[in-house]
Short mmCIF file of C-alpha atoms in Angstrom, two decimals:
data_model
loop_
_atom_site.label_atom_id
_atom_site.label_comp_id
_atom_site.label_asym_id
_atom_site.label_seq_id
_atom_site.Cartn_x
_atom_site.Cartn_y
_atom_site.Cartn_z
CA MET A 11 0.84 5.25 -14.74
CA PRO A 12 1.15 1.78 -16.34
CA GLU A 13 -2.13 -0.09 -16.37
CA LEU A 14 -2.91 -3.80 -16.67
CA PRO A 15 -1.80 -4.33 -20.31
CA GLU A 16 1.52 -2.55 -19.77
CA VAL A 17 2.24 -4.52 -16.58
CA GLU A 18 1.27 -7.80 -18.24
CA VAL A 19 3.64 -7.04 -21.12
CA VAL A 20 6.44 -6.67 -18.56
CA ARG A 21 5.42 -9.86 -16.73
CA ARG A 22 5.49 -11.90 -19.94
CA GLY A 23 8.90 -10.50 -20.80
CA LEU A 24 10.27 -11.40 -17.39
CA ALA A 25 8.77 -14.89 -17.64
CA GLY A 26 10.80 -15.46 -20.78
CA HIS A 27 14.08 -14.07 -19.44
CA VAL A 28 14.38 -14.66 -15.68
CA VAL A 29 12.32 -17.73 -14.77
CA GLY A 30 14.76 -20.54 -13.99
CA ARG A 31 17.60 -18.10 -13.31
CA SER A 32 19.26 -17.49 -9.94
CA ILE A 33 20.31 -14.10 -8.60
CA SER A 34 24.08 -13.83 -8.17
CA ALA A 35 24.30 -10.26 -6.88
CA VAL A 36 22.05 -7.35 -5.95
CA ARG A 37 22.87 -3.68 -5.55
CA VAL A 38 20.43 -1.05 -4.29
CA HIS A 39 21.29 2.34 -5.77
CA HIS A 40 18.43 4.36 -4.26
CA LEU A 41 16.86 3.83 -0.83
CA ARG A 42 13.41 4.97 -1.94
CA ALA A 43 13.26 1.97 -4.25
CA VAL A 44 13.17 -0.36 -1.23
CA ARG A 45 11.15 1.78 1.16
CA ARG A 46 8.30 -0.75 1.16
CA HIS A 47 10.70 -3.46 2.32
CA GLU A 48 10.63 -2.59 6.01
CA ALA A 49 13.75 -4.60 6.90
CA GLY A 50 15.82 -2.35 4.65
CA PRO A 51 18.13 -2.65 1.63
CA ALA A 52 20.74 -4.90 3.27
CA ASP A 53 18.08 -7.46 4.22
CA LEU A 54 16.54 -7.41 0.74
CA SER A 55 19.94 -7.86 -0.94
CA ALA A 56 20.95 -10.68 1.41
CA ARG A 57 17.68 -12.58 0.98
CA LEU A 58 17.74 -12.24 -2.81
CA LEU A 59 21.30 -13.55 -3.08
CA ASP A 60 21.21 -17.04 -4.65
CA ALA A 61 17.40 -16.93 -4.81
CA ARG A 62 15.96 -18.73 -7.82
CA VAL A 63 13.06 -17.30 -9.81
CA ILE A 64 10.55 -20.10 -10.31
CA GLY A 65 7.64 -18.12 -11.72
CA THR A 66 5.92 -14.82 -12.25
CA GLY A 67 2.56 -13.41 -11.23
CA ARG A 68 0.32 -10.42 -11.69
CA ARG A 69 -2.95 -9.11 -10.36
CA GLY A 70 -4.23 -5.85 -11.75
CA LYS A 71 -1.26 -3.48 -11.86
CA TYR A 72 0.78 -5.52 -9.36
CA LEU A 73 3.64 -7.71 -10.57
CA TRP A 74 5.80 -10.25 -8.74
CA LEU A 75 8.53 -12.84 -9.19
CA VAL A 76 7.91 -16.12 -7.36
CA LEU A 77 11.00 -17.22 -5.41
CA SER A 78 9.54 -20.18 -3.50
CA GLU A 79 6.16 -21.59 -2.52
CA ASP A 80 6.16 -19.11 0.37
CA GLU A 81 7.85 -15.94 -0.90
CA ALA A 82 7.79 -13.50 -3.80
CA LEU A 83 9.52 -10.33 -4.91
CA VAL A 84 6.78 -7.75 -5.44
CA VAL A 85 7.60 -5.12 -8.04
CA HIS A 86 5.80 -1.79 -7.81
CA LEU A 87 6.22 0.03 -11.12
CA GLY A 88 4.71 3.21 -9.72
CA MET A 89 4.40 5.91 -12.37
CA SER A 90 7.60 5.36 -14.32
CA GLY A 91 9.11 2.04 -13.21
CA GLN A 92 10.73 -0.27 -15.75
CA MET A 93 12.16 -3.78 -15.47
CA LEU A 94 14.89 -3.98 -18.11
CA ILE A 95 17.01 -6.88 -19.26
CA GLY A 96 20.58 -6.07 -20.38
CA PRO A 97 22.26 -2.68 -20.87
CA VAL A 98 20.40 0.41 -19.67
CA PRO A 99 20.61 3.62 -21.74
CA ARG A 100 20.22 6.00 -18.75
CA SER A 101 22.16 4.37 -15.92
CA ASP A 102 21.52 7.36 -13.63
CA HIS A 103 17.90 6.20 -13.31
CA VAL A 104 18.78 2.65 -12.24
CA ARG A 105 17.47 2.21 -8.70
CA ILE A 106 18.19 -1.51 -8.21
CA ALA A 107 20.36 -3.87 -10.27
CA ALA A 108 20.51 -7.66 -10.03
CA LEU A 109 23.00 -9.94 -11.76
CA LEU A 110 21.60 -13.29 -12.88
CA ASP A 111 23.59 -16.53 -13.00
CA ASP A 112 23.81 -16.41 -16.80
CA GLY A 113 25.55 -13.02 -16.70
CA THR A 114 22.39 -11.06 -17.60
CA THR A 115 21.59 -7.88 -15.68
CA LEU A 116 18.05 -7.20 -14.49
CA SER A 117 17.60 -3.50 -13.71
CA PHE A 118 14.81 -1.64 -12.01
CA VAL A 119 14.77 1.80 -13.60
CA ASP A 120 12.49 4.47 -12.17
CA GLN A 121 12.92 8.09 -13.17
CA ARG A 122 10.31 9.42 -10.74
CA THR A 123 11.15 6.96 -7.94
CA PHE A 124 7.58 6.12 -6.94
CA GLY A 125 8.04 2.37 -7.47
CA GLY A 126 10.24 -0.24 -5.85
CA TRP A 127 10.92 -3.81 -4.77
CA GLN A 128 9.60 -5.63 -1.71
CA LEU A 129 9.93 -9.20 -0.48
CA ALA A 130 6.63 -10.57 0.80
CA ASP A 131 4.99 -13.78 1.96
CA LEU A 132 2.61 -15.55 -0.40
CA VAL A 133 -0.91 -16.06 0.93
CA GLU A 134 -4.03 -17.75 -0.39
CA VAL A 135 -6.99 -15.50 -1.15
CA ASP A 136 -10.20 -16.72 -2.80
CA GLY A 137 -8.50 -19.72 -4.37
CA SER A 138 -5.44 -17.85 -5.64
CA VAL A 139 -1.96 -17.42 -4.20
CA VAL A 140 -0.78 -13.80 -4.13
CA PRO A 141 1.74 -11.76 -2.14
CA ALA A 142 0.34 -10.41 1.14
CA PRO A 143 0.51 -6.73 0.00
CA VAL A 144 -1.72 -7.65 -2.95
CA ALA A 145 -4.34 -9.57 -0.97
CA HIS A 146 -6.78 -6.64 -0.86
CA ILE A 147 -6.72 -6.15 -4.63
CA ALA A 148 -9.72 -7.45 -6.59
CA ARG A 149 -9.39 -9.77 -9.57
CA ASP A 150 -8.89 -8.08 -12.92
CA PRO A 151 -10.86 -8.66 -16.16
CA LEU A 152 -8.07 -10.81 -17.65
CA ASP A 153 -8.00 -13.15 -14.64
CA PRO A 154 -9.44 -16.59 -15.62
CA LEU A 155 -11.48 -16.54 -12.38
CA PHE A 156 -12.84 -13.02 -12.88
CA ASP A 157 -16.59 -13.02 -12.24
CA PRO A 158 -18.24 -10.08 -14.06
CA ASP A 159 -21.70 -10.88 -12.64
CA ALA A 160 -20.35 -10.60 -9.09
CA VAL A 161 -18.68 -7.27 -9.93
CA VAL A 162 -21.91 -5.97 -11.46
CA THR A 163 -23.69 -6.84 -8.21
CA VAL A 164 -21.11 -4.83 -6.26
CA LEU A 165 -21.37 -1.88 -8.65
CA ARG A 166 -25.17 -1.80 -8.35
CA ARG A 167 -24.71 -0.91 -4.67
CA LYS A 168 -22.30 1.98 -5.30
CA HIS A 169 -23.64 5.51 -4.89
CA SER A 170 -20.81 7.14 -6.84
CA GLU A 171 -19.67 7.72 -10.40
CA ILE A 172 -19.11 4.64 -12.56
CA LYS A 173 -15.65 5.86 -13.58
CA ARG A 174 -14.65 6.22 -9.92
CA GLN A 175 -15.71 2.63 -9.36
CA LEU A 176 -13.83 1.31 -12.39
CA LEU A 177 -10.70 2.97 -10.98
CA ASP A 178 -11.23 1.43 -7.52
CA GLN A 179 -8.77 -1.48 -7.40
CA THR A 180 -10.74 -3.15 -4.60
CA VAL A 181 -13.80 -3.41 -6.89
CA VAL A 182 -12.08 -4.44 -10.12
CA SER A 183 -8.34 -4.16 -10.63
CA GLY A 184 -6.11 -3.24 -13.53
CA ILE A 185 -8.28 -0.50 -15.03
CA GLY A 186 -6.67 2.92 -14.94
CA ASN A 187 -7.62 6.28 -16.38
CA ILE A 188 -6.84 5.44 -20.02
CA TYR A 189 -8.75 2.17 -20.24
CA ALA A 190 -11.64 3.45 -18.11
CA ASP A 191 -12.24 6.22 -20.65
CA GLU A 192 -11.89 3.78 -23.55
CA ALA A 193 -14.26 1.24 -21.99
CA LEU A 194 -16.88 3.87 -21.19
CA TRP A 195 -16.67 5.26 -24.73
CA ARG A 196 -17.24 1.79 -26.17
CA ALA A 197 -20.15 1.18 -23.79
CA ARG A 198 -21.62 4.66 -24.55
CA ILE A 199 -21.70 5.55 -20.85
CA ASN A 200 -20.60 8.87 -19.36
CA GLY A 201 -18.20 8.35 -16.48
CA LEU A 202 -20.16 10.77 -14.26
CA ARG A 203 -23.24 8.56 -14.17
CA LEU A 204 -23.88 6.93 -10.83
CA ALA A 205 -23.13 3.22 -10.82
CA GLU A 206 -26.33 2.43 -8.91
CA LYS A 207 -28.40 4.19 -11.59
CA LEU A 208 -27.08 2.02 -14.41
CA THR A 209 -28.75 -1.22 -15.39
CA ARG A 210 -27.03 -4.56 -14.96
CA ALA A 211 -26.77 -4.73 -18.76
CA GLN A 212 -25.01 -1.35 -18.91
CA LEU A 213 -22.58 -2.28 -16.14
CA ALA A 214 -21.87 -5.61 -17.80
CA ALA A 215 -21.25 -3.79 -21.08
CA ALA A 216 -18.71 -1.49 -19.41
CA LEU A 217 -16.82 -4.45 -17.94
CA GLU A 218 -16.94 -6.32 -21.24
CA ALA A 219 -15.62 -3.24 -23.04
CA ALA A 220 -12.80 -2.91 -20.53
CA THR A 221 -11.88 -6.54 -21.10
CA GLU A 222 -11.91 -6.13 -24.87
CA VAL A 223 -9.88 -2.92 -24.96
CA MET A 224 -7.22 -4.31 -22.62
CA HIS A 225 -6.92 -7.50 -24.66
CA GLU A 226 -6.41 -5.37 -27.77
CA ALA A 227 -3.87 -3.16 -26.01
CA LEU A 228 -1.98 -6.22 -24.80
CA GLU A 229 -1.72 -7.51 -28.38
CA GLN A 230 -0.09 -4.21 -29.37
CA GLY A 231 2.35 -4.08 -26.47
CA GLY A 232 0.34 -1.66 -24.35
CA THR A 233 -0.05 2.10 -24.58
CA SER A 234 3.10 4.24 -24.68
CA PHE A 235 2.74 8.01 -24.59
CA ASP A 236 6.43 8.54 -23.84
CA ALA A 237 9.66 6.59 -23.38
CA LEU A 238 8.77 5.61 -19.80
CA TYR A 239 6.36 2.82 -20.79
CA VAL A 240 8.42 0.01 -22.32
CA ASN A 241 8.78 -3.74 -22.20
CA VAL A 242 11.80 -5.57 -20.74
CA ASN A 243 13.73 -4.95 -23.95
CA GLY A 244 13.07 -1.21 -23.84
CA GLU A 245 10.50 -1.27 -26.67
CA SER A 246 7.37 0.90 -26.62
CA GLY A 247 3.83 -0.33 -27.21
CA TYR A 248 1.71 1.34 -29.85
CA PHE A 249 -1.92 0.98 -28.76
CA ASP A 250 -2.09 4.77 -28.33
CA ARG A 251 -2.69 4.91 -32.08
CA SER A 252 -5.94 2.97 -31.58
CA LEU A 253 -7.40 5.02 -28.72
CA ASP A 254 -10.93 6.29 -29.40
CA ALA A 255 -11.40 8.70 -26.48
CA TYR A 256 -8.37 9.22 -24.29
CA GLY A 257 -6.11 12.05 -25.42
CA ARG A 258 -8.38 12.99 -28.35
CA GLU A 259 -9.78 16.31 -27.07
CA GLY A 260 -10.94 18.50 -29.93
CA ARG A 261 -10.90 15.69 -32.46
CA PRO A 262 -14.01 14.09 -34.01
CA CYS A 263 -15.55 11.05 -32.39
CA ARG A 264 -14.83 8.07 -34.61
CA ARG A 265 -18.39 6.85 -34.11
CA CYS A 266 -20.60 9.94 -34.55
CA GLY A 267 -18.32 12.82 -35.53
CA ALA A 268 -19.00 15.00 -32.47
CA THR A 269 -15.98 16.73 -30.91
CA ILE A 270 -14.33 14.79 -28.09
CA ARG A 271 -14.26 16.76 -24.84
CA ARG A 272 -12.04 16.70 -21.78
CA ASP A 273 -13.16 17.34 -18.20
CA LYS A 274 -11.31 17.18 -14.90
CA PHE A 275 -12.16 14.18 -12.72
CA MET A 276 -10.39 12.97 -9.55
CA ASN A 277 -7.29 15.06 -10.37
CA ARG A 278 -7.21 13.39 -13.78
CA SER A 279 -8.58 14.12 -17.23
CA SER A 280 -11.67 12.38 -18.57
CA PHE A 281 -12.20 12.21 -22.32
CA TYR A 282 -15.66 11.48 -23.73
CA CYS A 283 -18.04 12.11 -26.62
CA PRO A 284 -20.83 14.51 -25.58
CA ARG A 285 -23.22 12.93 -28.11
CA CYS A 286 -22.50 9.23 -27.56
CA GLN A 287 -21.93 9.67 -23.82
CA PRO A 288 -24.24 12.44 -22.61
CA LYS A 289 -23.70 13.67 -19.08
CA PRO A 290 -26.34 12.82 -16.49
CA ARG A 291 -28.92 15.51 -15.96
CA GLN A 292 -28.40 17.63 -12.89
CA SER A 293 -31.33 17.39 -10.50
CA ARG A 294 -32.96 20.73 -9.78
CA PRO A 295 -32.98 21.92 -6.16
CA ARG A 296 -36.38 21.84 -4.51
CA ALA A 297 -38.09 25.18 -3.98
#
């Protein structure tokens, strides 16, 4: 699933291509792509007709196009969603297509059909304006108003694994499985350690590492493991070449040389160095 850097790459691309443009026509090719828009495809198409894109926004993994001071088009990329400008190589995966007033086509392509479009009201939450469906999502580490000290305070009260908390979008948004593993590797923390058992300094280090790794990924266009993760021009990112933990099972740790391991966690895979990131000791049952 695309994480913060990949979604931000898409947002920046859209900002450069669609802001200032009006929508001349909309066609919904697959009903699942508008299932979150409760009024249905005809309502979405009618309301988007002649709408002008005046800005873009993102919080965590959520992306939107600002249409007025009160309304936005929320784009859920899901697991394989793409927002592409111009011709689309595989037209059978186009779920929604919009024609802009300059003749450019904006296509929502989604092979697995978990994503979609939704019109939503804009609301003010903690000093920021976001679409209503995004109001429950916490700020992400790249947000100028992100407060790491406040997040550390929240984490210190959590009686569950630190990786689980980094993946909780209501605690801190934008961090998915890839960047959680990378951040924890950099901070030398095993993802199975309980958040409440870590010091404030350790928790702060994990958040700082997440911020650093996502900044670096953003500079390289995000992480692309296959052709599904692309920018608006259909180009893949290449941060996967710089990953230190994720996807490196059986290969030597770049820091200490130990063999990177993979464990199952929350129906996902966790990659870690057993030497740099030792697992927490299991408490012995009382006799």
